[in-house]
Amino acid sequence: MKNIYSNIFSFNNKTLNKTINILKKGNVVGLPTETVYGLAGNAYSKESVKMIYRLKKRPRFNPLIVHFSSYKEAEKEVILNENFFKLYKKICPGPITFVLKKRLNSKIHPSVTVNMKTVAIRFPNHKIIRSILKKIDFPLAMPSANLSTRVSPINAENVSEEFKKKVKMIIDGGKSKIGIESTVIDLTNKPKILRPGIISPNQIKKILGSNVKIGAQNSKLKSPGLLKKHYSPGIPIFLNKKLFDTNHAFITFGKKHKNNSNYFNLSKKSNLKEAAAKLYEILRKIKRLKYEKIYIVKIPNQEIGIAINDRLKRAANKK
Ligand code: AMP
Ligand code: MG
């Protein structure tokens, strides 16, 4: 089949080298990860970071996550601690982001962290981005590859449609398996989850052997995951709705629902992991079909359901 997206490339030695050259020149590329697709640039370069903010129309007070291939590279930029290593050993590479203290001699450009003394770091688990990270001598600043406040992309086409020709190169790494953004945990003090994700509070609690706080109350941190409005498909969403006959799009969960054409099931098996993986795909599909309103049933608020409800609540927020 002909590739109608001229900026999407499959991954091979040639496109690997091209990607590295683009990044070295201070330009940005769209890359796959296991969570969602990212817009990547050199985290040491002021120009790259500026370009990321400009393309995403991202408010300048929202810091970016910096990506590494292993803790050995991250160690040069941030101060790692015991809790970090406990989680790293069990989960990484994987869908978790750690907020840690920035080293005084770190080369990460101050605009990445909006001049804060902390850096959010992640070790993505996707073979394409891992092979790129291993070949470059700088970390990648990389937020999700969508316009600010919009739904995150889970495949290369989503990225291309979002930025059109403004992003010259997007590497196709298939569909993002996890489908929602990483869990963000602040480890600079007592562990605190700033953004829920697939890695649940219980799982973290078990690994750390201690309690973990949730939420960013009393925190001065300002970051996109904490913005009230985010992950929005641009159509009004109504949460916790009981099933009723409507012509609007209805997002369901579990097997008891009918197969009406306006019903979109997150998981017939009531599997929250599957629901998370399908969430953004379904929101995009509903938008494509030009529905004007989205109703959604109540999603259990436990484990991965906490992350799904977090995204839905903010997708539904009008502000
Ligand atoms: P995104 O890359 O768009 O999926 O979102 C970045 C997320 O990283 C935000 O939701 C923040 O919670 C988090 N973040 C990035 N840098 C920091 C930081 N220095 N301190 C706290 N949170 C951060
Ligand atoms: Mg994002």
CSV table of C-alpha atoms and ligand atoms in Angstrom, one decimal:
chain,number,residue,atom,x,y,z
A,1,MET,CA,0.0,0.0,0.0
A,2,LYS,CA,1.2,3.5,-0.9
A,3,ASN,CA,2.3,5.5,2.1
A,4,ILE,CA,0.2,8.7,1.9
A,5,TYR,CA,2.1,10.3,4.7
A,6,SER,CA,5.4,11.5,3.1
A,7,ASN,CA,7.0,12.2,6.5
A,8,ILE,CA,6.5,8.7,7.9
A,9,PHE,CA,9.4,6.3,7.5
A,10,SER,CA,9.9,2.7,8.5
A,11,PHE,CA,12.9,1.9,10.7
A,12,ASN,CA,16.1,0.7,9.1
A,13,ASN,CA,19.8,1.6,9.1
A,14,LYS,CA,19.3,4.4,6.6
A,15,THR,CA,16.4,6.1,8.6
A,16,LEU,CA,18.3,5.4,11.9
A,17,ASN,CA,21.2,7.5,10.6
A,18,LYS,CA,19.0,10.1,9.2
A,19,THR,CA,17.1,10.4,12.5
A,20,ILE,CA,20.4,10.8,14.4
A,21,ASN,CA,21.6,13.5,11.9
A,22,ILE,CA,18.4,15.5,12.3
A,23,LEU,CA,18.6,15.3,16.1
A,24,LYS,CA,22.3,16.3,16.0
A,25,LYS,CA,21.4,19.4,13.9
A,26,GLY,CA,19.0,20.5,16.6
A,27,ASN,CA,15.9,19.5,14.8
A,28,VAL,CA,13.0,17.3,16.1
A,29,VAL,CA,11.6,13.9,15.0
A,30,GLY,CA,8.5,11.9,15.9
A,31,LEU,CA,9.4,8.7,17.6
A,32,PRO,CA,7.5,5.6,18.9
A,33,THR,CA,7.5,4.6,22.5
A,34,GLU,CA,5.5,1.9,24.4
A,35,THR,CA,3.3,4.5,26.1
A,36,VAL,CA,2.5,7.1,23.3
A,37,TYR,CA,4.5,8.7,20.4
A,38,GLY,CA,6.9,11.5,21.3
A,39,LEU,CA,8.3,14.6,19.7
A,40,ALA,CA,12.0,14.3,20.4
A,41,GLY,CA,14.9,16.8,20.4
A,42,ASN,CA,18.3,17.1,22.0
A,43,ALA,CA,17.8,17.9,25.7
A,44,TYR,CA,21.1,19.8,25.7
A,45,SER,CA,20.1,22.1,22.9
A,46,LYS,CA,18.2,25.4,23.4
A,47,GLU,CA,17.1,25.4,19.8
A,48,SER,CA,15.6,21.9,19.9
A,49,VAL,CA,13.7,22.5,23.1
A,50,LYS,CA,12.4,25.8,21.7
A,51,MET,CA,11.2,24.0,18.6
A,52,ILE,CA,9.4,21.4,20.7
A,53,TYR,CA,7.5,24.1,22.7
A,54,ARG,CA,6.7,26.0,19.5
A,55,LEU,CA,5.4,23.1,17.5
A,56,LYS,CA,3.2,21.8,20.4
A,57,LYS,CA,2.0,25.3,21.3
A,58,ARG,CA,2.9,24.1,24.8
A,59,PRO,CA,2.9,26.7,27.6
A,60,ARG,CA,6.4,27.6,28.6
A,61,PHE,CA,5.9,26.7,32.2
A,62,ASN,CA,5.4,23.0,31.5
A,63,PRO,CA,8.6,21.0,31.8
A,64,LEU,CA,9.6,18.1,29.5
A,65,ILE,CA,10.5,14.6,30.3
A,66,VAL,CA,14.1,13.6,29.4
A,67,HIS,CA,14.7,10.1,28.0
A,68,PHE,CA,17.8,7.9,28.5
A,69,SER,CA,18.9,4.4,27.6
A,70,SER,CA,20.1,3.5,31.1
A,71,TYR,CA,20.6,4.8,34.6
A,72,LYS,CA,24.3,5.3,33.7
A,73,GLU,CA,23.6,8.1,31.4
A,74,ALA,CA,20.9,9.6,33.7
A,75,GLU,CA,23.4,9.6,36.6
A,76,LYS,CA,25.4,12.3,34.8
A,77,GLU,CA,22.4,14.7,35.0
A,78,VAL,CA,20.4,13.8,38.2
A,79,ILE,CA,21.0,12.5,41.7
A,80,LEU,CA,19.7,8.9,41.8
A,81,ASN,CA,18.6,7.5,45.2
A,82,GLU,CA,17.5,4.2,46.8
A,83,ASN,CA,13.9,4.5,45.9
A,84,PHE,CA,14.8,5.1,42.3
A,85,PHE,CA,17.0,2.0,42.1
A,86,LYS,CA,14.3,-0.2,43.7
A,87,LEU,CA,11.8,0.9,41.0
A,88,TYR,CA,14.3,1.0,38.2
A,89,LYS,CA,15.3,-2.7,38.8
A,90,LYS,CA,11.7,-3.9,38.7
A,91,ILE,CA,10.2,-1.7,36.0
A,92,CYS,CA,12.8,-0.2,33.7
A,93,PRO,CA,12.9,0.2,30.8
A,94,GLY,CA,9.2,0.9,31.2
A,95,PRO,CA,6.3,3.3,31.6
A,96,ILE,CA,7.4,5.2,34.6
A,97,THR,CA,8.9,8.7,34.9
A,98,PHE,CA,11.0,9.7,37.9
A,99,VAL,CA,11.3,13.3,39.1
A,100,LEU,CA,14.8,13.7,40.7
A,101,LYS,CA,17.2,16.5,41.7
A,102,LYS,CA,19.2,18.0,38.9
A,103,ARG,CA,23.0,18.0,39.3
A,104,LEU,CA,24.6,21.4,39.4
A,105,ASN,CA,26.9,20.4,36.5
A,106,SER,CA,24.0,18.9,34.4
A,107,LYS,CA,24.1,19.8,30.7
A,108,ILE,CA,20.3,19.6,30.3
A,109,HIS,CA,19.2,23.0,29.0
A,110,PRO,CA,17.3,25.0,31.7
A,111,SER,CA,14.3,25.5,29.4
A,112,VAL,CA,13.7,21.7,29.5
A,113,THR,CA,12.9,22.0,33.2
A,114,VAL,CA,11.6,25.5,33.1
A,115,ASN,CA,14.5,26.5,35.3
A,116,MET,CA,13.4,24.1,38.1
A,117,LYS,CA,16.0,22.2,40.1
A,118,THR,CA,14.4,18.9,39.3
A,119,VAL,CA,14.3,16.8,36.1
A,120,ALA,CA,11.7,14.2,35.1
A,121,ILE,CA,13.5,11.2,33.6
A,122,ARG,CA,12.3,8.1,31.8
A,123,PHE,CA,13.8,4.9,30.2
A,124,PRO,CA,11.4,4.0,27.3
A,125,ASN,CA,10.8,0.4,26.4
A,126,HIS,CA,10.6,0.3,22.7
A,127,LYS,CA,13.3,-1.1,20.6
A,128,ILE,CA,13.4,1.7,18.1
A,129,ILE,CA,13.9,4.5,20.6
A,130,ARG,CA,16.3,2.4,22.6
A,131,SER,CA,18.5,1.8,19.6
A,132,ILE,CA,18.5,5.6,18.8
A,133,LEU,CA,19.3,6.5,22.5
A,134,LYS,CA,22.3,4.1,22.5
A,135,LYS,CA,23.8,5.7,19.4
A,136,ILE,CA,23.6,9.4,20.5
A,137,ASP,CA,25.6,11.2,23.2
A,138,PHE,CA,22.8,13.4,24.4
A,139,PRO,CA,19.5,12.6,26.1
A,140,LEU,CA,16.2,13.3,24.4
A,141,ALA,CA,13.7,15.8,25.6
A,142,MET,CA,10.4,14.3,24.5
A,143,PRO,CA,6.8,15.2,25.3
A,144,SER,CA,3.9,13.5,23.6
A,145,ALA,CA,3.7,14.3,19.9
A,146,ASN,CA,0.4,16.2,20.0
A,147,LEU,CA,-0.7,19.8,20.2
A,148,SER,CA,-1.0,21.0,23.8
A,149,THR,CA,-4.2,19.9,25.6
A,150,ARG,CA,-5.1,17.4,22.8
A,151,VAL,CA,-5.2,13.6,22.8
A,152,SER,CA,-1.8,11.9,22.7
A,153,PRO,CA,-0.8,10.0,19.5
A,154,ILE,CA,-0.6,6.2,19.6
A,155,ASN,CA,0.7,5.6,16.0
A,156,ALA,CA,2.8,7.4,13.4
A,157,GLU,CA,-0.3,8.6,11.4
A,158,ASN,CA,-1.7,10.4,14.5
A,159,VAL,CA,1.6,12.4,14.7
A,160,SER,CA,1.6,13.2,11.0
A,161,GLU,CA,-2.0,14.4,11.1
A,162,GLU,CA,-1.3,16.6,14.1
A,163,PHE,CA,1.8,18.4,12.8
A,164,LYS,CA,1.4,17.9,9.0
A,165,LYS,CA,4.7,18.8,7.2
A,166,LYS,CA,6.1,20.8,10.1
A,167,VAL,CA,7.7,17.6,11.4
A,168,LYS,CA,9.9,16.2,8.6
A,169,MET,CA,10.5,12.8,10.0
A,170,ILE,CA,8.4,10.4,11.9
A,171,ILE,CA,9.5,6.8,12.5
A,172,ASP,CA,6.8,4.2,12.3
A,173,GLY,CA,7.1,1.8,15.2
A,174,GLY,CA,3.6,0.4,15.1
A,175,LYS,CA,0.9,1.0,17.6
A,176,SER,CA,2.0,2.0,21.1
A,177,LYS,CA,1.2,-1.0,23.3
A,178,ILE,CA,0.4,0.8,26.5
A,179,GLY,CA,-1.5,3.7,24.9
A,180,ILE,CA,-1.5,6.2,27.7
A,181,GLU,CA,1.3,8.3,29.2
A,182,SER,CA,3.7,7.1,31.9
A,183,THR,CA,3.2,7.1,35.6
A,184,VAL,CA,5.1,10.2,37.0
A,185,ILE,CA,6.5,9.8,40.5
A,186,ASP,CA,8.4,12.5,42.4
A,187,LEU,CA,11.3,10.8,44.3
A,188,THR,CA,12.9,14.0,45.6
A,189,ASN,CA,11.2,13.6,48.9
A,190,LYS,CA,8.7,11.0,50.2
A,191,PRO,CA,7.5,9.2,47.0
A,192,LYS,CA,4.5,10.9,45.5
A,193,ILE,CA,2.6,10.0,42.3
A,194,LEU,CA,2.1,13.2,40.2
A,195,ARG,CA,0.4,11.5,37.3
A,196,PRO,CA,-1.3,8.0,37.5
A,197,GLY,CA,-0.5,5.5,34.8
A,198,ILE,CA,-0.3,1.8,34.1
A,199,ILE,CA,2.2,1.3,36.9
A,200,SER,CA,-0.3,1.6,39.8
A,201,PRO,CA,0.1,3.0,43.3
A,202,ASN,CA,-0.2,-0.6,44.7
A,203,GLN,CA,2.5,-1.9,42.5
A,204,ILE,CA,4.8,1.0,43.5
A,205,LYS,CA,3.9,0.5,47.2
A,206,LYS,CA,4.9,-3.2,47.0
A,207,ILE,CA,8.2,-2.5,45.4
A,208,LEU,CA,9.2,0.4,47.7
A,209,GLY,CA,7.8,-1.4,50.8
A,210,SER,CA,6.5,1.9,52.0
A,211,ASN,CA,3.4,4.1,51.4
A,212,VAL,CA,3.2,6.3,48.4
A,213,LYS,CA,1.4,9.6,48.3
A,214,ILE,CA,-0.9,10.5,45.4
A,215,GLY,CA,-1.6,13.9,43.9
A,216,ALA,CA,0.3,17.1,43.6
A,217,GLN,CA,-1.5,19.1,46.2
A,218,ASN,CA,0.7,21.7,48.0
A,219,SER,CA,3.1,21.4,45.2
A,220,LYS,CA,4.5,24.3,43.3
A,221,LEU,CA,5.2,22.0,40.3
A,222,LYS,CA,3.4,23.1,37.2
A,223,SER,CA,3.4,20.5,34.5
A,224,PRO,CA,1.1,19.5,31.6
A,225,GLY,CA,-0.1,16.3,33.3
A,226,LEU,CA,-1.3,18.5,36.1
A,227,LEU,CA,-3.2,20.9,33.9
A,228,LYS,CA,-7.0,20.7,34.4
A,229,LYS,CA,-7.7,20.5,30.8
A,230,HIS,CA,-5.7,18.0,28.8
A,231,TYR,CA,-6.1,14.9,26.7
A,232,SER,CA,-9.1,16.6,25.0
A,233,PRO,CA,-10.6,15.3,21.8
A,234,GLY,CA,-12.3,18.7,21.3
A,235,ILE,CA,-15.8,17.4,21.8
A,236,PRO,CA,-17.8,17.7,25.0
A,237,ILE,CA,-17.5,14.6,27.2
A,238,PHE,CA,-20.0,13.6,29.9
A,239,LEU,CA,-18.7,11.1,32.5
A,240,ASN,CA,-20.3,8.4,34.7
A,241,LYS,CA,-23.4,8.1,32.5
A,242,LYS,CA,-25.9,5.3,32.8
A,243,LEU,CA,-26.8,3.5,29.6
A,244,PHE,CA,-29.6,5.2,27.7
A,245,ASP,CA,-30.7,5.6,24.1
A,246,THR,CA,-28.9,8.4,22.4
A,247,ASN,CA,-27.6,9.3,19.0
A,248,HIS,CA,-24.4,10.6,20.6
A,249,ALA,CA,-21.2,8.5,20.9
A,250,PHE,CA,-21.4,6.2,23.9
A,251,ILE,CA,-18.2,4.8,25.4
A,252,THR,CA,-18.9,1.5,27.2
A,253,PHE,CA,-16.9,-1.0,29.3
A,254,GLY,CA,-17.7,-4.7,29.9
A,255,LYS,CA,-19.8,-7.2,28.1
A,256,LYS,CA,-23.3,-6.2,29.0
A,257,HIS,CA,-23.5,-3.5,26.3
A,258,LYS,CA,-25.2,-3.7,23.0
A,259,ASN,CA,-23.4,-3.5,19.7
A,260,ASN,CA,-25.1,-0.3,18.4
A,261,SER,CA,-23.0,1.6,15.9
A,262,ASN,CA,-22.7,4.6,18.2
A,263,TYR,CA,-21.4,2.4,21.1
A,264,PHE,CA,-17.6,2.1,21.5
A,265,ASN,CA,-16.4,-0.6,23.9
A,266,LEU,CA,-13.2,0.0,25.8
A,267,SER,CA,-13.0,-3.6,26.8
A,268,LYS,CA,-15.6,-6.3,26.5
A,269,LYS,CA,-13.7,-8.4,29.0
A,270,SER,CA,-13.7,-5.5,31.5
A,271,ASN,CA,-9.9,-5.5,31.3
A,272,LEU,CA,-8.6,-2.1,32.4
A,273,LYS,CA,-5.2,-2.5,30.7
A,274,GLU,CA,-7.0,-3.1,27.4
A,275,ALA,CA,-9.3,-0.1,28.1
A,276,ALA,CA,-6.3,2.2,28.6
A,277,ALA,CA,-4.7,0.9,25.4
A,278,LYS,CA,-7.9,1.6,23.4
A,279,LEU,CA,-8.9,4.9,25.1
A,280,TYR,CA,-7.2,7.4,22.8
A,281,GLU,CA,-7.9,5.4,19.7
A,282,ILE,CA,-11.6,5.4,20.5
A,283,LEU,CA,-11.7,9.2,21.2
A,284,ARG,CA,-10.0,9.9,17.9
A,285,LYS,CA,-12.4,7.5,16.0
A,286,ILE,CA,-15.4,9.3,17.6
A,287,LYS,CA,-14.0,12.6,16.5
A,288,ARG,CA,-13.4,11.3,13.0
A,289,LEU,CA,-17.0,10.1,12.8
A,290,LYS,CA,-18.1,13.7,13.6
A,291,TYR,CA,-20.1,13.0,16.8
A,292,GLU,CA,-20.9,16.1,18.7
A,293,LYS,CA,-21.1,14.7,22.2
A,294,ILE,CA,-19.5,11.8,24.0
A,295,TYR,CA,-21.1,9.9,26.9
A,296,ILE,CA,-19.1,7.5,28.9
A,297,VAL,CA,-20.1,4.9,31.5
A,298,LYS,CA,-18.5,4.8,35.0
A,299,ILE,CA,-15.0,3.2,34.9
A,300,PRO,CA,-13.9,1.4,38.1
A,301,ASN,CA,-11.6,3.7,40.0
A,302,GLN,CA,-8.9,1.1,40.9
A,303,GLU,CA,-5.5,0.2,39.7
A,304,ILE,CA,-5.2,1.2,36.0
A,305,GLY,CA,-8.8,2.6,36.2
A,306,ILE,CA,-7.3,5.5,38.3
A,307,ALA,CA,-5.2,6.5,35.3
A,308,ILE,CA,-8.1,6.2,32.9
A,309,ASN,CA,-10.4,8.3,35.1
A,310,ASP,CA,-7.6,10.9,35.5
A,311,ARG,CA,-7.4,11.3,31.7
A,312,LEU,CA,-11.2,11.3,31.3
A,313,LYS,CA,-11.8,13.8,34.0
A,314,ARG,CA,-9.3,16.2,32.3
A,315,ALA,CA,-10.5,15.4,28.8
A,316,ALA,CA,-14.0,16.4,30.0
A,317,ASN,CA,-12.8,19.7,31.6
A,318,LYS,CA,-13.9,22.7,29.7
A,319,LYS,CA,-11.3,25.1,31.0
B,1,AMP,P1,4.1,14.8,28.7
B,1,AMP,O1,5.5,14.6,28.3
B,1,AMP,O2,3.4,15.8,27.9
B,1,AMP,O3,3.4,13.5,28.7
B,1,AMP,O4,4.0,15.3,30.2
B,1,AMP,C1,5.1,15.6,31.0
B,1,AMP,C2,4.8,15.2,32.4
B,1,AMP,O5,6.1,15.2,33.1
B,1,AMP,C3,4.0,16.2,33.2
B,1,AMP,O6,2.7,15.7,33.4
B,1,AMP,C4,4.7,16.3,34.6
B,1,AMP,O7,4.0,15.7,35.6
B,1,AMP,C5,6.0,15.7,34.4
B,1,AMP,N1,7.2,16.5,34.6
B,1,AMP,C6,8.2,16.9,33.7
B,1,AMP,N2,9.2,17.5,34.3
B,1,AMP,C7,8.9,17.6,35.6
B,1,AMP,C8,9.5,18.1,36.7
B,1,AMP,N3,10.7,18.7,36.7
B,1,AMP,N4,8.9,18.1,37.9
B,1,AMP,C9,7.7,17.5,38.0
B,1,AMP,N5,7.0,16.9,37.0
B,1,AMP,C10,7.6,17.0,35.8
B,2,MG,MG,1.5,15.2,26.7
